[in-house]
CSV table of C-alpha atoms in Angstrom, one decimal:
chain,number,residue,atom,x,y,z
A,1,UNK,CA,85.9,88.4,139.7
A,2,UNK,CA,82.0,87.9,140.1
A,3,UNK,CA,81.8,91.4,141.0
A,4,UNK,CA,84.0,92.7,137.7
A,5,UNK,CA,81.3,90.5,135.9
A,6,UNK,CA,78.3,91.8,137.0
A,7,UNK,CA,79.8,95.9,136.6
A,8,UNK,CA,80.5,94.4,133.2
A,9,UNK,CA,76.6,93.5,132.3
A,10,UNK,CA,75.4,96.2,134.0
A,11,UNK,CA,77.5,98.7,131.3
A,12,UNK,CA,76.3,96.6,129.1
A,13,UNK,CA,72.6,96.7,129.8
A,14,UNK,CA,72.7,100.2,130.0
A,15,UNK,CA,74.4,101.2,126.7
A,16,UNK,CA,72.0,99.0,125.1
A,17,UNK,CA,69.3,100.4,126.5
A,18,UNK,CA,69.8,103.9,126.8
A,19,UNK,CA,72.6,104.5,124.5
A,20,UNK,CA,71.5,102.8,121.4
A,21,UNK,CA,68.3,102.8,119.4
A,22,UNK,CA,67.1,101.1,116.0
A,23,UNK,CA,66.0,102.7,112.6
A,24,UNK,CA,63.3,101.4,110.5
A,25,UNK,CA,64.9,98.5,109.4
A,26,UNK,CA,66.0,97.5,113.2
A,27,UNK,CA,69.4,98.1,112.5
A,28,UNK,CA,70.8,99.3,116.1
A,29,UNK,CA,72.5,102.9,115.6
A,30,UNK,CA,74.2,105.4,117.9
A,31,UNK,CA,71.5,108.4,118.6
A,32,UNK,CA,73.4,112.1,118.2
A,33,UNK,CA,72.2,112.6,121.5
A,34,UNK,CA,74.4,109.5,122.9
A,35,UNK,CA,77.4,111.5,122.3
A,36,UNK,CA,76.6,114.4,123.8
A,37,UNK,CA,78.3,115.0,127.8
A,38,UNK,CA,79.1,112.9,129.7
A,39,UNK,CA,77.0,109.7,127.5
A,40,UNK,CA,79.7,110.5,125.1
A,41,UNK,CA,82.3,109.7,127.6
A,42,UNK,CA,80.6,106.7,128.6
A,43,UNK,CA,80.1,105.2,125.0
A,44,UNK,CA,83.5,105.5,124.2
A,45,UNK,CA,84.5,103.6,127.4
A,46,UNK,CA,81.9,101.2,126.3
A,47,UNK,CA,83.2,100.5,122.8
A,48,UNK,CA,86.8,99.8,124.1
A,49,UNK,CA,85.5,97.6,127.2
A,50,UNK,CA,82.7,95.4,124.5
A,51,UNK,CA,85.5,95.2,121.6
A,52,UNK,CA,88.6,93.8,123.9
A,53,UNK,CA,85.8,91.4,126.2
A,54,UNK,CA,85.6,88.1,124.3
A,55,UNK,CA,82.4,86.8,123.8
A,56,UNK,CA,83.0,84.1,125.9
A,57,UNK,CA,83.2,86.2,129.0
A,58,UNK,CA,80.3,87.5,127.8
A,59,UNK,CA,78.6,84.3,128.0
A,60,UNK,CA,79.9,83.6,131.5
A,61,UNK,CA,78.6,87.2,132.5
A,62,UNK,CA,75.2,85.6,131.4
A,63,UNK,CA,74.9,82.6,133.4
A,64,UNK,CA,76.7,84.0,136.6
A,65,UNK,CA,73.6,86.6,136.5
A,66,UNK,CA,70.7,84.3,135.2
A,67,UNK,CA,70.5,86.9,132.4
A,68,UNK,CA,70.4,85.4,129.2
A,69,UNK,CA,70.3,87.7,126.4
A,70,UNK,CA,70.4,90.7,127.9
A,71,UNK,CA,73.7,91.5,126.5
A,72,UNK,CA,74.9,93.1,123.5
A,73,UNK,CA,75.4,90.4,121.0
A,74,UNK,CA,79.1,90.8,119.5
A,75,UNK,CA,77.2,91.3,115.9
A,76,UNK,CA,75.0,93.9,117.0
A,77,UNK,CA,77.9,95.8,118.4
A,78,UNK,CA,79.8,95.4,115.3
A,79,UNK,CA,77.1,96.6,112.9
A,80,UNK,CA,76.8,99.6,115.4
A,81,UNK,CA,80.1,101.3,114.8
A,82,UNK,CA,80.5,100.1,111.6
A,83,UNK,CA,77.1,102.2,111.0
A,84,UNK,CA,78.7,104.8,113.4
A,85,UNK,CA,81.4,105.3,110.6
A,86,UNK,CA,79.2,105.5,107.7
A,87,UNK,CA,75.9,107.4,108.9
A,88,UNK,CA,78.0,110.8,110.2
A,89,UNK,CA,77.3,109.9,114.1
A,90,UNK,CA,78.5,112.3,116.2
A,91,UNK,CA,81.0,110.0,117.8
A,92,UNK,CA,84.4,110.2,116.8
A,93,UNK,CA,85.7,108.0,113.8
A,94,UNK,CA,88.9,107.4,115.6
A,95,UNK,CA,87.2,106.0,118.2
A,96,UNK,CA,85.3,103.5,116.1
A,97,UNK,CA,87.7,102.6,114.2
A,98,UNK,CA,90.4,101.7,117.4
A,99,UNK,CA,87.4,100.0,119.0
A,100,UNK,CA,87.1,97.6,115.7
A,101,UNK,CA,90.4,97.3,115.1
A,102,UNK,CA,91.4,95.8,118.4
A,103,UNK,CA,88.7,94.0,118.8
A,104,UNK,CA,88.8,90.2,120.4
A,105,UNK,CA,89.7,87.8,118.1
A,106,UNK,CA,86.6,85.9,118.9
A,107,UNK,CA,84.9,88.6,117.1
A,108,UNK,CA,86.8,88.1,113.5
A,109,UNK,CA,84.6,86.1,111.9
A,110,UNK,CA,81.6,88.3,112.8
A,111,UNK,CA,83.8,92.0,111.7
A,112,UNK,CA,84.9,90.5,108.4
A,113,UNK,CA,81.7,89.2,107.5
A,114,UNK,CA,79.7,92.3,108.6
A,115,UNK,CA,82.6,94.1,106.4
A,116,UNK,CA,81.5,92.8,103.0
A,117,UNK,CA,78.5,95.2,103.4
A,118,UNK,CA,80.8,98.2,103.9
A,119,UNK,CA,83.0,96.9,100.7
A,120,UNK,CA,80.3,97.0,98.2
A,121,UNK,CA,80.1,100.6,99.1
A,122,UNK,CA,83.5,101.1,96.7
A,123,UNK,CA,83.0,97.9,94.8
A,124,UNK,CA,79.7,97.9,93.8
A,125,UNK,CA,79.1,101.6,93.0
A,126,UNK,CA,75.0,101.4,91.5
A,127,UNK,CA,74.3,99.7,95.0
A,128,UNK,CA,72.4,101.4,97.2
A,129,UNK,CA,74.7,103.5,99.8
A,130,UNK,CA,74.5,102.9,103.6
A,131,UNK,CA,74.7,106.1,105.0
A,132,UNK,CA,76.6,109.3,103.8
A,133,UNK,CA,79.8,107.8,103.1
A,134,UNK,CA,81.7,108.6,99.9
A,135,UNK,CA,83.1,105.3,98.2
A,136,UNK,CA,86.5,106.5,98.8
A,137,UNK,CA,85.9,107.6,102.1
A,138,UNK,CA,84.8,103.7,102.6
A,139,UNK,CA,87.7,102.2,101.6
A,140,UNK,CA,89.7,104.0,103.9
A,141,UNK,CA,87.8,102.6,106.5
A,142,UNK,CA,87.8,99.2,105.6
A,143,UNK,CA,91.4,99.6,104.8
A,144,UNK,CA,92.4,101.2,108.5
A,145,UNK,CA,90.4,98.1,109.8
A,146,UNK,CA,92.4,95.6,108.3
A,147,UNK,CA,95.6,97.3,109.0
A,148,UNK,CA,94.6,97.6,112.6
A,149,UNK,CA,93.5,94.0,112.7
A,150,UNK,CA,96.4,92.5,110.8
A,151,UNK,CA,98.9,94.2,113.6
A,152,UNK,CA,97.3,92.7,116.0
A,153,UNK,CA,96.5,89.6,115.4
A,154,UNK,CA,98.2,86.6,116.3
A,155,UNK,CA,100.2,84.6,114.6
A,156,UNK,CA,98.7,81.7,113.2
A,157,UNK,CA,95.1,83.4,112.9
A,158,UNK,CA,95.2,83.0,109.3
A,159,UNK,CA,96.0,79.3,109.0
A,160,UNK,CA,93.9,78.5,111.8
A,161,UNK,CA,90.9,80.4,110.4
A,162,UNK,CA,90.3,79.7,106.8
A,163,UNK,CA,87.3,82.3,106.6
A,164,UNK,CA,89.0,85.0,107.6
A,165,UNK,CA,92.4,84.7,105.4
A,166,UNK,CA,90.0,84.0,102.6
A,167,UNK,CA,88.2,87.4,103.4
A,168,UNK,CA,91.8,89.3,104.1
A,169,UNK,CA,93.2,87.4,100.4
A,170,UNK,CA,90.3,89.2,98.8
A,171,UNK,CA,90.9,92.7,100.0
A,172,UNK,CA,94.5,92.0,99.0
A,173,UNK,CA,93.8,91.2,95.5
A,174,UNK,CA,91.2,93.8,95.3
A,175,UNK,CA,93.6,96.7,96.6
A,176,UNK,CA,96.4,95.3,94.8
A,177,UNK,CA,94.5,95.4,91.9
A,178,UNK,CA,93.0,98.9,92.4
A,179,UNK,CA,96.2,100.7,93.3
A,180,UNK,CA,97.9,99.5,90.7
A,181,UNK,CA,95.7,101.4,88.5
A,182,UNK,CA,96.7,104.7,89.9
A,183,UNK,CA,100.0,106.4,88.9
A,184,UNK,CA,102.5,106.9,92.1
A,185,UNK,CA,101.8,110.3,92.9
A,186,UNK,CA,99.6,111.3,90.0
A,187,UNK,CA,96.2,113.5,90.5
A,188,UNK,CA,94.1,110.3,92.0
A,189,UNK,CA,96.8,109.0,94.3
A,190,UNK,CA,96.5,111.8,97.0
A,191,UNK,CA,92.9,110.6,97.6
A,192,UNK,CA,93.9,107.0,98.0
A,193,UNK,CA,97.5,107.4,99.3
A,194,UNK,CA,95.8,106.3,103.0
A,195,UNK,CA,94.7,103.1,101.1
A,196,UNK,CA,98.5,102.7,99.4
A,197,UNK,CA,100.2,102.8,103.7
A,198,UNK,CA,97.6,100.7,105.1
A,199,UNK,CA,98.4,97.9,102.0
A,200,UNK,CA,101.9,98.2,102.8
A,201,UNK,CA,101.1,97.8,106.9
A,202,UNK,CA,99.1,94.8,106.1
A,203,UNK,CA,101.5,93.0,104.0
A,204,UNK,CA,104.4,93.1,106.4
A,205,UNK,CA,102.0,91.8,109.2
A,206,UNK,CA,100.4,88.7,107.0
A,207,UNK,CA,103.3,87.9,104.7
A,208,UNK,CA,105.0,85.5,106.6
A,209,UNK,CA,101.2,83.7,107.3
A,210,UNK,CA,100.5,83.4,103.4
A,211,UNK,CA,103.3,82.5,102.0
A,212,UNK,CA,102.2,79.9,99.7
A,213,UNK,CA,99.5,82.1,98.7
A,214,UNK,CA,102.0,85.1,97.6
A,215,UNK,CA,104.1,82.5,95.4
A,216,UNK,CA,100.6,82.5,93.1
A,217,UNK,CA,99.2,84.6,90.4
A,218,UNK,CA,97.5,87.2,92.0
A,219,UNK,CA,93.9,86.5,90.0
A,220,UNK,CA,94.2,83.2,91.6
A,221,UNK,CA,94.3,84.5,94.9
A,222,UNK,CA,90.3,84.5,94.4
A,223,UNK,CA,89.9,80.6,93.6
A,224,UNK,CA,89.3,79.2,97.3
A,225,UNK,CA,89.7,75.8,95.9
A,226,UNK,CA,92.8,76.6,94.2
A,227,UNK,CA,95.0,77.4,97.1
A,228,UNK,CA,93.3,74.7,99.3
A,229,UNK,CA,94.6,72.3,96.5
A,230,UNK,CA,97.9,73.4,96.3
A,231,UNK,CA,98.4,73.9,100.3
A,232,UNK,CA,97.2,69.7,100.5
A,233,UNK,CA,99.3,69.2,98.0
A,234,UNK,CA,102.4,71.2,99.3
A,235,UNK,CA,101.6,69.2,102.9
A,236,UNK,CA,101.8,65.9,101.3
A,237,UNK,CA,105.4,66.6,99.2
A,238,UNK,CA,106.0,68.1,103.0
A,239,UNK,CA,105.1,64.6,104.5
A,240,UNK,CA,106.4,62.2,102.1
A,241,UNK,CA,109.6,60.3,102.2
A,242,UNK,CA,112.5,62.3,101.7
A,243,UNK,CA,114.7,61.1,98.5
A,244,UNK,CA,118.3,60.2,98.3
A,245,UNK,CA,119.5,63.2,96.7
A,246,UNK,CA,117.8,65.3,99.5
A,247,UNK,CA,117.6,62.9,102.3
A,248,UNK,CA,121.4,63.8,103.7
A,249,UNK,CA,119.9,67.7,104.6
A,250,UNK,CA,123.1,69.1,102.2
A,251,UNK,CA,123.1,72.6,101.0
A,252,UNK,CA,121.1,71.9,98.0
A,253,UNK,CA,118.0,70.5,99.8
A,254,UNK,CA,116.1,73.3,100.7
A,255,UNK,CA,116.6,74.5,96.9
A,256,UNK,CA,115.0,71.7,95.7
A,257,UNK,CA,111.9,71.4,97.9
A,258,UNK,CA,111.4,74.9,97.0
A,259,UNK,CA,111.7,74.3,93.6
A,260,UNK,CA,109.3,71.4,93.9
A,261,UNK,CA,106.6,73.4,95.7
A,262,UNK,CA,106.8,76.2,92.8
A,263,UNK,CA,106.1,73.7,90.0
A,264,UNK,CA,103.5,72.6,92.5
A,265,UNK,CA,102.4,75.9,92.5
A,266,UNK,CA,102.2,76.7,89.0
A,267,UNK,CA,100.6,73.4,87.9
A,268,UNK,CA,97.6,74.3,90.0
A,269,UNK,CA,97.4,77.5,88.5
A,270,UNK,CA,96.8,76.1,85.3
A,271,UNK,CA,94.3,73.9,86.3
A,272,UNK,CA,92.5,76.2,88.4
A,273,UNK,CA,90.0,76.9,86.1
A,274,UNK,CA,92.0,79.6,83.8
A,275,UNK,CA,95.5,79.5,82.1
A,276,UNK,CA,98.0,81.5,84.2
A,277,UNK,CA,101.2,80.3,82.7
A,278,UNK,CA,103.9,83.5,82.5
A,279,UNK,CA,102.0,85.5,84.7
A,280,UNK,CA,104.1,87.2,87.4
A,281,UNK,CA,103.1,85.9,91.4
A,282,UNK,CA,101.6,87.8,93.9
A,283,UNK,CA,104.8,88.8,95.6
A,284,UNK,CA,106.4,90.0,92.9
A,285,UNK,CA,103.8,92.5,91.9
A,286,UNK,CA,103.3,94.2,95.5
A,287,UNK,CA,107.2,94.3,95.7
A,288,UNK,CA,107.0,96.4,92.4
A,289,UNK,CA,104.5,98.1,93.6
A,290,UNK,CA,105.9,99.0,96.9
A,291,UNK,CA,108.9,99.9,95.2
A,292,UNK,CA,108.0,102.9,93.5
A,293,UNK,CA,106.4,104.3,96.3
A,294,UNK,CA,110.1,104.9,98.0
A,295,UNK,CA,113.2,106.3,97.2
A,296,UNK,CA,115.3,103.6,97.2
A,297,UNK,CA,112.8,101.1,95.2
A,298,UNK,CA,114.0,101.5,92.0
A,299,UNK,CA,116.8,101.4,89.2
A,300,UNK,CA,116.6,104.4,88.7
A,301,UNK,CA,117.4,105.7,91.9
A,302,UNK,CA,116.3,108.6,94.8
A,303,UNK,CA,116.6,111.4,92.2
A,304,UNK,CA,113.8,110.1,89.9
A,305,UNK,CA,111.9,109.4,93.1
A,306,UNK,CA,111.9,112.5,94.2
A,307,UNK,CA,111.4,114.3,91.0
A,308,UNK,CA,107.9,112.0,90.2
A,309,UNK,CA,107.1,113.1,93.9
A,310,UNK,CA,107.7,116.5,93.7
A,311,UNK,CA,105.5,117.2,90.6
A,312,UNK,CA,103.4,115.4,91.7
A,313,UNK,CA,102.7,117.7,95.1
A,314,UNK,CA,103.0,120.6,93.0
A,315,UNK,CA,100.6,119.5,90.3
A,316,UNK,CA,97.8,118.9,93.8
A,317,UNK,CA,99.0,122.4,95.1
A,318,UNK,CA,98.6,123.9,91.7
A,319,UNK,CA,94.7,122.2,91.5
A,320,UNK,CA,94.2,124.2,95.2
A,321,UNK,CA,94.9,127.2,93.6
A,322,UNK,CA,91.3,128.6,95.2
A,323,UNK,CA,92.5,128.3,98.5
A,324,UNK,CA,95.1,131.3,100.6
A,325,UNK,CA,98.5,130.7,100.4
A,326,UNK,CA,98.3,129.4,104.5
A,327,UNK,CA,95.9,126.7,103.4
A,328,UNK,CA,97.9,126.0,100.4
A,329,UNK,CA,101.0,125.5,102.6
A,330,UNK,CA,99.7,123.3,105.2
A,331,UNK,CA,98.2,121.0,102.3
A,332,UNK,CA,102.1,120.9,101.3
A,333,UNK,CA,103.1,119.9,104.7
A,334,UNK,CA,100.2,117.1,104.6
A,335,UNK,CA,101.1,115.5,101.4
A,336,UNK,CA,105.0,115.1,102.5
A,337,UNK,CA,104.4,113.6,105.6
A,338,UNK,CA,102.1,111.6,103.8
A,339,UNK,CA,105.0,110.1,101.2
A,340,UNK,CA,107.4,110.5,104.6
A,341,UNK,CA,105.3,107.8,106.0
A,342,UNK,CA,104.5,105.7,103.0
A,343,UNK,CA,108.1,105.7,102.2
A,344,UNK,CA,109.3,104.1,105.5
A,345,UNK,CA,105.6,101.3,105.3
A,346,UNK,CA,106.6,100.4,101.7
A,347,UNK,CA,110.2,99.5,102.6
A,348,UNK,CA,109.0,97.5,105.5
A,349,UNK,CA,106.4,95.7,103.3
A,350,UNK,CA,109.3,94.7,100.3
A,351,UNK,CA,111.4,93.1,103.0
A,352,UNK,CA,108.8,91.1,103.8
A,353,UNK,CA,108.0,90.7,100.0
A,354,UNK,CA,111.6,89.4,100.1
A,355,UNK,CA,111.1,87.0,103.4
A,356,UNK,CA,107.9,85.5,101.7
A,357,UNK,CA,110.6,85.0,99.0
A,358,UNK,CA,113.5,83.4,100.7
A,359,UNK,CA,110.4,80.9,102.6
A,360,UNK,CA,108.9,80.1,99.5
């Protein structure tokens, strides 16, 4: 084991100090020249081995060495790749983005909060870019990151961490929000159609983790103090006496607590600093949502489905009209498998719209 540990800081002390370098603001980034050969092979190695390796072994790496500091600290790291994605390095995307994605879950706290700065790329447009990276091109990224996190996280992350199911309830709102501006299948929803799967992935991971937090308005998915009152409130109807008409366990009990908790619910939406009486929850509008982006979503059946999709693919094929008829034809292909594979995420992501639903 001692000797894993020390091979362990010794890759580590020499990606950091041959592999890396800093700009003029000291921000550590990946040199073009670090992924060239064989120091492309070894970085890549690197990003899995640092990513997966808690912080904590880190730490014990340290002391069974008498090396303090002279590992790559788990932010530095972080703020590398994430740079790697945005400033055109010359190591893979894929590769950064795996490495973030399955990253330890000692190093959450550090990914979401260094995420905020790639967020304002698409959410505060007049803010000065970081890197090349197109706004839509960053919230792919950031999207891909949370869907690769949310699948592998454990559960129970989200109630045990309030930071980070505060950060993943404000992309949720935010993407809801921002999708549901776009027509299924119109001219913009191409470009954003990656956003649109990785949504649908994230809500079937999460659901059954925020369920209280579904059953609300979606704007009030941003009040922190909001949903901490309603959860204490929800855990003391949970820890109070039971009453007579419930106390036997019959068949009507669990209808009743669950009505209780929704007029819990909905009283704290009105006092939470707005009036969100009659607004539909959170659940309801991704289930929507998710419902038009399959065949089988809606009322009005797999023929209208299929018609919306297949002017819209036509309409993007008829914008490409520059390109040859080869090019033309594997865009085709592309955008198909595309609604293939958001099909099959957005009917995995309204059955768990309908768990959060039977929970709640």
């Amino acid at each position: 084991l001692l000797l894993l540990l020390l091979l362990l800081l010794l890759l580590l002390l020499v990606v950091r100090r041959r592999y890396l370098a800093r700009d003029s603001s000291g921000r550590l980034l990946i040199p073009a020249e670090s992924a060239e050969g064989r120091r492309g092979d070894a970085w890549k190695a690197f990003v899995v081995v640092a990513c997966v390796c808690p912080p904590s072994l880190w730490d014990r790496v340290e002391m069974a060495t008498a090396r303090k500091g002279s590992a790559l600290a788990a932010r530095e790291l972080i703020r590398a790749l994430l740079a790697s994605l945005t400033g055109g390095s010359a190591i893979p995307q894929q590769v950064c983005l795996m490495a973030l994605g399955h990253a330890s879950p000692e190093h959450y706290s550090v990914l979401f909060e260094e995420l905020l700065l790639l967020m304002d790329e698409y959410q505060r447009p007049g803010k000065q870019k970081r890197g090349n990276t197109r706004p839509e091109e960053a919230r792919k990224m950031v999207a891909n990151i949370m869907r690769l996190v949310a699948d592998a996280m454990a559960p129970g992350t989200l109630s045990a961490q309030p930071l980070i199911r505060g950060r993943l309830l404000d992309w949720l709102r935010d993407t809801t929000l921002y999708l549901r501006s776009i027509a299924p299948f119109g001219e913009a929803f191409w470009e954003v159609s990656q956003v649109a799967y990785c949504l649908c992935a994230v809500s079937r991971c999460v659901a059954g983790q925020l369920v209280s937090h579904l059953t609300m308005p979606l704007a009030l998915l941003r009040d922190s103090a909001a949903v901490q009152r309603v959860s204490s409130n929800k855990s003391s109807t949970s820890d109070a006496p039971s009453t007579p008409a419930t106390a036997g366990g019959g068949p009507g009990s669990g209808t009743a607590a669950g009505d209780s908790s929704q007029h819990q619910l909905q009283g704290a939406a009105g006092s939470g600093g707005g009036s969100f009486a009659g607004q539909p929850m959170a659940r309801k509008l991704l289930f929507e949502m998710f419902a038009a982006w399959c065949d089988e979503g809606t009322s009005r059946g797999a023929a209208d489905y299929h018609a919306r999709l297949n002017a819209g693919i036509n309409a993007a094929i008829a914008r490409a009209k520059d390109y040859d008829s080869d090019t033309r034809e594997r865009l085709k292909q592309e955008l198909v498998q595309s609604a293939e594979l958001l099909d099959q995420a957005s009917r995995l992501a309204m059955a768990a719209m309908l768990q959060v639903r039977t929970c709640s």
